[in-house]
Short mmCIF file of C-alpha atoms in Angstrom, two decimals:
data_model
loop_
_atom_site.label_atom_id
_atom_site.label_comp_id
_atom_site.label_asym_id
_atom_site.label_seq_id
_atom_site.Cartn_x
_atom_site.Cartn_y
_atom_site.Cartn_z
CA UNK A 1 85.02 -44.45 -62.47
CA UNK A 2 86.57 -41.85 -64.75
CA UNK A 3 84.90 -38.53 -64.85
CA UNK A 4 84.90 -36.85 -68.40
CA UNK A 5 84.08 -32.89 -69.10
CA UNK A 6 83.46 -33.08 -72.97
CA UNK A 7 83.69 -28.85 -72.82
CA UNK A 8 87.47 -29.16 -70.87
CA UNK A 9 90.81 -29.80 -72.57
CA UNK A 10 89.54 -31.11 -75.60
CA UNK A 11 92.33 -32.67 -78.13
CA UNK A 12 92.12 -32.57 -81.66
CA UNK A 13 94.15 -34.66 -84.07
CA UNK A 14 93.89 -35.06 -87.57
CA UNK A 15 89.90 -33.55 -87.39
CA UNK A 16 89.02 -35.68 -84.56
CA UNK A 17 88.34 -34.57 -81.42
CA UNK A 18 89.69 -36.76 -78.38
CA UNK A 19 88.04 -36.48 -74.90
CA UNK A 20 90.55 -37.10 -72.49
CA UNK A 21 89.49 -38.43 -68.64
CA UNK A 22 89.84 -35.67 -65.85
CA UNK A 23 90.21 -37.60 -63.17
CA UNK A 24 89.55 -41.14 -61.87
CA UNK A 25 87.29 -41.29 -58.86
CA UNK A 26 85.74 -43.86 -56.68
CA UNK A 27 82.21 -43.51 -55.82
CA UNK A 28 81.13 -43.83 -51.73
CA UNK A 29 78.20 -44.09 -49.97
CA UNK A 30 76.40 -40.75 -48.51
CA UNK A 31 76.11 -40.71 -44.79
CA UNK A 32 72.27 -41.13 -45.10
CA UNK A 33 72.19 -43.69 -47.09
CA UNK A 34 74.40 -45.74 -44.66
CA UNK A 35 72.34 -44.93 -42.04
CA UNK A 36 69.11 -45.88 -43.61
CA UNK A 37 70.25 -49.02 -44.93
CA UNK A 38 72.33 -51.53 -42.99
CA UNK A 39 73.55 -54.13 -45.20
CA UNK A 40 76.27 -54.22 -47.32
CA UNK A 41 75.82 -52.23 -50.41
CA UNK A 42 78.45 -53.76 -52.96
CA UNK A 43 79.77 -50.74 -55.44
CA UNK A 44 79.56 -51.17 -59.14
CA UNK A 45 77.79 -53.81 -58.86
CA UNK A 46 77.12 -56.05 -62.08
CA UNK A 47 72.91 -55.61 -61.17
CA UNK A 48 72.85 -51.81 -61.27
CA UNK A 49 70.91 -50.23 -63.97
CA UNK A 50 72.21 -46.59 -64.73
CA UNK A 51 70.12 -43.72 -65.99
CA UNK A 52 70.93 -40.50 -67.26
CA UNK A 53 71.93 -38.63 -66.42
CA UNK A 54 72.88 -39.44 -62.38
CA UNK A 55 70.64 -42.25 -61.53
CA UNK A 56 71.42 -45.93 -60.74
CA UNK A 57 69.18 -48.85 -59.58
CA UNK A 58 70.39 -51.45 -57.68
CA UNK A 59 67.95 -54.43 -58.52
CA UNK A 60 69.44 -56.89 -56.19
CA UNK A 61 69.02 -55.07 -53.25
CA UNK A 62 66.29 -52.83 -54.47
CA UNK A 63 68.18 -49.51 -54.14
CA UNK A 64 66.92 -46.33 -56.01
CA UNK A 65 69.72 -44.08 -56.07
CA UNK A 66 71.91 -40.66 -57.43
CA UNK A 67 74.93 -39.54 -58.16
CA UNK A 68 76.10 -36.26 -57.06
CA UNK A 69 79.38 -34.49 -57.88
CA UNK A 70 81.01 -32.28 -55.21
CA UNK A 71 83.11 -30.00 -57.38
CA UNK A 72 84.96 -28.27 -54.26
CA UNK A 73 87.04 -31.37 -53.94
CA UNK A 74 87.81 -31.78 -57.40
CA UNK A 75 91.30 -28.99 -57.28
CA UNK A 76 93.88 -31.46 -56.28
CA UNK A 77 92.74 -33.02 -59.13
CA UNK A 78 93.77 -30.46 -61.54
CA UNK A 79 97.46 -29.11 -62.94
CA UNK A 80 95.80 -26.27 -64.74
CA UNK A 81 94.03 -23.78 -62.91
CA UNK A 82 92.30 -22.54 -66.00
CA UNK A 83 90.90 -25.91 -66.68
CA UNK A 84 89.40 -26.03 -63.16
CA UNK A 85 87.92 -22.90 -64.08
CA UNK A 86 86.09 -24.04 -66.80
CA UNK A 87 84.84 -27.29 -65.11
CA UNK A 88 83.77 -25.23 -62.10
CA UNK A 89 81.63 -22.79 -64.89
CA UNK A 90 80.44 -25.86 -66.69
CA UNK A 91 78.49 -27.26 -63.23
CA UNK A 92 75.41 -25.97 -61.96
CA UNK A 93 75.19 -23.68 -59.15
CA UNK A 94 78.66 -23.24 -58.84
CA UNK A 95 78.69 -19.33 -59.08
CA UNK A 96 79.94 -18.88 -55.60
CA UNK A 97 82.75 -21.56 -55.93
CA UNK A 98 83.94 -20.14 -59.04
CA UNK A 99 83.83 -16.24 -58.41
CA UNK A 100 86.27 -17.07 -55.18
CA UNK A 101 87.95 -19.51 -56.81
CA UNK A 102 88.86 -16.91 -59.71
CA UNK A 103 89.66 -13.80 -57.03
CA UNK A 104 92.17 -16.10 -55.37
CA UNK A 105 94.12 -16.95 -58.35
CA UNK A 106 94.27 -13.22 -59.54
CA UNK A 107 95.41 -12.28 -56.19
CA UNK A 108 97.81 -15.06 -56.02
CA UNK A 109 99.25 -14.24 -59.61
CA UNK A 110 98.62 -18.04 -60.87
CA UNK A 111 97.36 -17.40 -64.31
CA UNK A 112 98.76 -15.93 -67.26
CA UNK A 113 96.98 -12.91 -69.35
CA UNK A 114 95.95 -15.42 -71.67
CA UNK A 115 94.40 -17.72 -69.68
CA UNK A 116 92.70 -14.75 -68.02
CA UNK A 117 91.14 -13.80 -71.41
CA UNK A 118 90.15 -17.17 -71.85
CA UNK A 119 88.17 -17.22 -68.94
CA UNK A 120 86.60 -13.60 -69.55
CA UNK A 121 85.12 -14.78 -73.24
CA UNK A 122 83.44 -17.96 -70.98
CA UNK A 123 82.37 -15.50 -68.92
CA UNK A 124 81.03 -12.77 -71.51
CA UNK A 125 79.61 -15.62 -73.92
CA UNK A 126 76.30 -16.08 -72.54
CA UNK A 127 75.85 -12.40 -72.95
CA UNK A 128 75.30 -12.98 -76.23
CA UNK A 129 74.00 -16.15 -76.59
CA UNK A 130 72.47 -16.44 -73.12
CA UNK A 131 70.99 -20.36 -74.06
CA UNK A 132 72.19 -22.95 -76.54
CA UNK A 133 69.02 -24.27 -78.80
CA UNK A 134 67.00 -27.00 -76.98
CA UNK A 135 66.96 -30.30 -77.98
CA UNK A 136 64.18 -30.97 -80.53
CA UNK A 137 62.33 -34.29 -79.88
CA UNK A 138 59.88 -35.95 -82.51
CA UNK A 139 56.49 -36.30 -81.12
CA UNK A 140 56.19 -40.20 -81.20
CA UNK A 141 58.62 -40.22 -78.16
CA UNK A 142 57.26 -41.93 -75.27
CA UNK A 143 55.90 -39.99 -72.41
CA UNK A 144 58.20 -42.53 -70.03
CA UNK A 145 61.30 -41.27 -72.02
CA UNK A 146 64.18 -39.66 -70.13
CA UNK A 147 64.99 -36.54 -71.69
CA UNK A 148 68.30 -34.51 -70.88
CA UNK A 149 67.48 -31.03 -69.80
CA UNK A 150 69.27 -28.02 -72.11
CA UNK A 151 72.39 -27.00 -71.13
CA UNK A 152 72.45 -23.66 -69.59
CA UNK A 153 75.45 -21.78 -69.33
CA UNK A 154 76.42 -20.21 -66.00
CA UNK A 155 75.12 -16.73 -66.17
CA UNK A 156 77.80 -14.15 -64.38
CA UNK A 157 76.59 -10.75 -64.23
CA UNK A 158 78.84 -7.58 -64.51
CA UNK A 159 77.97 -6.57 -60.74
CA UNK A 160 79.10 -10.01 -59.12
CA UNK A 161 81.89 -9.71 -61.34
CA UNK A 162 82.53 -6.27 -59.87
CA UNK A 163 81.45 -6.62 -56.23
CA UNK A 164 83.12 -9.93 -55.96
CA UNK A 165 86.01 -10.30 -57.76
CA UNK A 166 87.11 -7.21 -58.76
CA UNK A 167 86.71 -4.77 -55.77
CA UNK A 168 87.61 -7.33 -53.23
CA UNK A 169 90.91 -8.10 -55.67
CA UNK A 170 91.18 -4.23 -55.21
CA UNK A 171 91.55 -4.32 -51.72
CA UNK A 172 94.13 -6.94 -51.37
CA UNK A 173 97.33 -5.10 -50.18
CA UNK A 174 99.61 -7.91 -51.53
CA UNK A 175 98.06 -7.63 -55.11
CA UNK A 176 100.54 -6.60 -58.11
CA UNK A 177 98.46 -3.31 -59.42
CA UNK A 178 99.69 -3.16 -62.87
CA UNK A 179 99.12 -6.73 -63.41
CA UNK A 180 95.38 -6.31 -61.78
CA UNK A 181 94.90 -3.34 -64.36
CA UNK A 182 95.86 -5.50 -66.85
CA UNK A 183 93.64 -8.53 -65.90
CA UNK A 184 90.70 -5.50 -65.53
CA UNK A 185 91.65 -4.33 -69.02
CA UNK A 186 91.26 -7.85 -70.22
CA UNK A 187 87.82 -7.96 -68.92
CA UNK A 188 86.75 -4.39 -70.58
CA UNK A 189 88.09 -5.96 -73.79
CA UNK A 190 85.82 -8.76 -73.86
CA UNK A 191 82.87 -6.67 -73.18
CA UNK A 192 83.92 -4.03 -76.16
CA UNK A 193 84.38 -7.21 -78.52
CA UNK A 194 80.76 -8.36 -77.53
CA UNK A 195 79.37 -4.95 -78.39
CA UNK A 196 78.15 -4.92 -74.30
CA UNK A 197 78.46 -1.39 -72.16
CA UNK A 198 80.89 -1.72 -68.93
CA UNK A 199 78.95 -0.61 -66.26
CA UNK A 200 79.90 2.70 -65.01
CA UNK A 201 80.92 2.02 -61.70
CA UNK A 202 83.49 -0.61 -62.71
CA UNK A 203 84.93 1.77 -65.06
CA UNK A 204 84.65 5.05 -62.85
CA UNK A 205 85.22 3.57 -58.90
CA UNK A 206 87.63 0.59 -59.60
CA UNK A 207 89.43 0.86 -63.18
CA UNK A 208 90.37 4.50 -63.52
CA UNK A 209 91.64 4.73 -59.54
CA UNK A 210 93.60 1.57 -60.54
CA UNK A 211 95.21 2.61 -63.19
CA UNK A 212 96.05 5.59 -61.00
CA UNK A 213 97.46 3.70 -58.43
CA UNK A 214 99.30 1.53 -60.32
CA UNK A 215 101.12 4.70 -62.12
CA UNK A 216 99.19 3.68 -65.63
CA UNK A 217 98.87 7.45 -66.20
CA UNK A 218 100.14 7.88 -69.79
CA UNK A 219 97.91 4.92 -70.26
CA UNK A 220 94.78 6.16 -68.95
CA UNK A 221 95.64 9.15 -71.05
CA UNK A 222 95.31 7.47 -74.02
CA UNK A 223 92.22 5.71 -73.25
CA UNK A 224 90.24 8.82 -72.61
CA UNK A 225 91.92 10.43 -75.56
CA UNK A 226 90.86 7.64 -77.78
CA UNK A 227 87.46 7.35 -75.78
CA UNK A 228 87.83 3.82 -74.46
CA UNK A 229 86.21 4.65 -71.10
CA UNK A 230 83.51 6.65 -72.22
CA UNK A 231 82.44 10.59 -70.93
CA UNK A 232 80.66 10.91 -67.33
CA UNK A 233 80.62 13.99 -64.92
CA UNK A 234 81.82 11.65 -62.05
CA UNK A 235 84.71 10.69 -63.75
CA UNK A 236 85.72 14.04 -64.83
CA UNK A 237 85.86 15.35 -61.39
CA UNK A 238 87.85 12.27 -60.28
CA UNK A 239 90.65 12.71 -63.41
CA UNK A 240 90.58 16.77 -61.56
CA UNK A 241 91.40 15.48 -58.34
CA UNK A 242 94.52 13.08 -59.81
CA UNK A 243 95.93 16.69 -61.56
CA UNK A 244 99.04 16.66 -59.05
CA UNK A 245 99.93 13.36 -60.40
CA UNK A 246 99.48 13.96 -64.19
CA UNK A 247 99.00 17.62 -65.59
CA UNK A 248 97.00 16.45 -68.92
CA UNK A 249 94.36 15.00 -66.86
CA UNK A 250 92.71 18.32 -66.30
CA UNK A 251 92.88 19.20 -69.94
CA UNK A 252 90.50 15.67 -70.56
CA UNK A 253 88.53 16.61 -67.73
CA UNK A 254 87.46 19.94 -68.56
CA UNK A 255 87.30 18.52 -72.17
CA UNK A 256 85.01 15.40 -70.89
CA UNK A 257 83.06 18.23 -69.69
CA UNK A 258 82.47 20.44 -72.57
CA UNK A 259 81.36 17.11 -74.70
CA UNK A 260 78.83 16.78 -71.88
CA UNK A 261 77.36 19.86 -72.55
CA UNK A 262 75.75 19.89 -68.87
CA UNK A 263 78.60 21.40 -66.59
CA UNK A 264 78.89 24.68 -67.57
CA UNK A 265 79.27 25.86 -63.62
CA UNK A 266 82.03 23.18 -63.02
CA UNK A 267 84.28 24.23 -66.21
CA UNK A 268 84.29 27.98 -65.19
CA UNK A 269 84.99 26.93 -61.36
CA UNK A 270 87.90 24.81 -62.45
CA UNK A 271 89.26 27.28 -65.18
CA UNK A 272 88.91 30.11 -61.74
CA UNK A 273 90.53 27.81 -59.87
CA UNK A 274 93.49 27.43 -62.25
CA UNK A 275 93.98 31.42 -62.97
CA UNK A 276 92.45 30.84 -66.21
CA UNK A 277 89.89 33.95 -66.02
CA UNK A 278 90.52 34.38 -69.89
CA UNK A 279 89.67 31.72 -70.70
CA UNK A 280 86.71 31.24 -68.20
CA UNK A 281 85.48 34.43 -70.04
CA UNK A 282 85.58 33.17 -73.44
CA UNK A 283 84.14 29.52 -72.35
CA UNK A 284 81.02 32.12 -70.96
CA UNK A 285 80.72 34.30 -73.93
CA UNK A 286 80.75 30.86 -76.50
CA UNK A 287 77.70 29.88 -74.35
CA UNK A 288 75.80 32.73 -74.97
#
């Protein structure tokens, strides 16, 4: 049997989309069927009647069965890891497998940044268009007709990406910190391109500390200056803790607290701790 997935690995020639089989597989009987029916069950019998999507009736021996796909055993058939991730993402009930495989590929550095960006676009797209328009049927369709279910994309929430991919990958001691930062920035870019607000926990507790650990302080300074990363009191305090590594961060933190308008005491405390008594008095005068 040739296994196709029309959403994976399409090739277009002269305006015609050509689908290629992903792999060649052979059907096998499950243990339950083998234990309940002791006679011979010929595979690919001419007496088979097949109904979409996965129903098989063997009229010669009177067996009604289904075909199941075990995605976790398909990885060896893919030379392109990106295609394998898309293959998983196109299935139902494979969220756990996808997140685990994606995390492993990030840690092992087996995907290019271009491929990572493509994967993130697949993940973020359902936020913009959660469901493909359902199929429409005419009213005179027989009530016994088999109607295909509308395709529903696998929804992966930000919290799941953060807790099950980025957080675990960040704790791995062998991961390339700079490349990991680039991966997370690709995810941030995908969110912002689709007008989706990133979760504060992702920015403040994972992305910013990872950029500091990777030595990407100048880039972090630019992101803060151009508001790529939004203002937050928690983030400002975190920047203050990294003053020794990059002095300009303290001024960015003070400016952030000033823009928030709810941290006057904290700003004065920071200025006094730096011995800037005059600046602290001027700041208080400006509030009155």
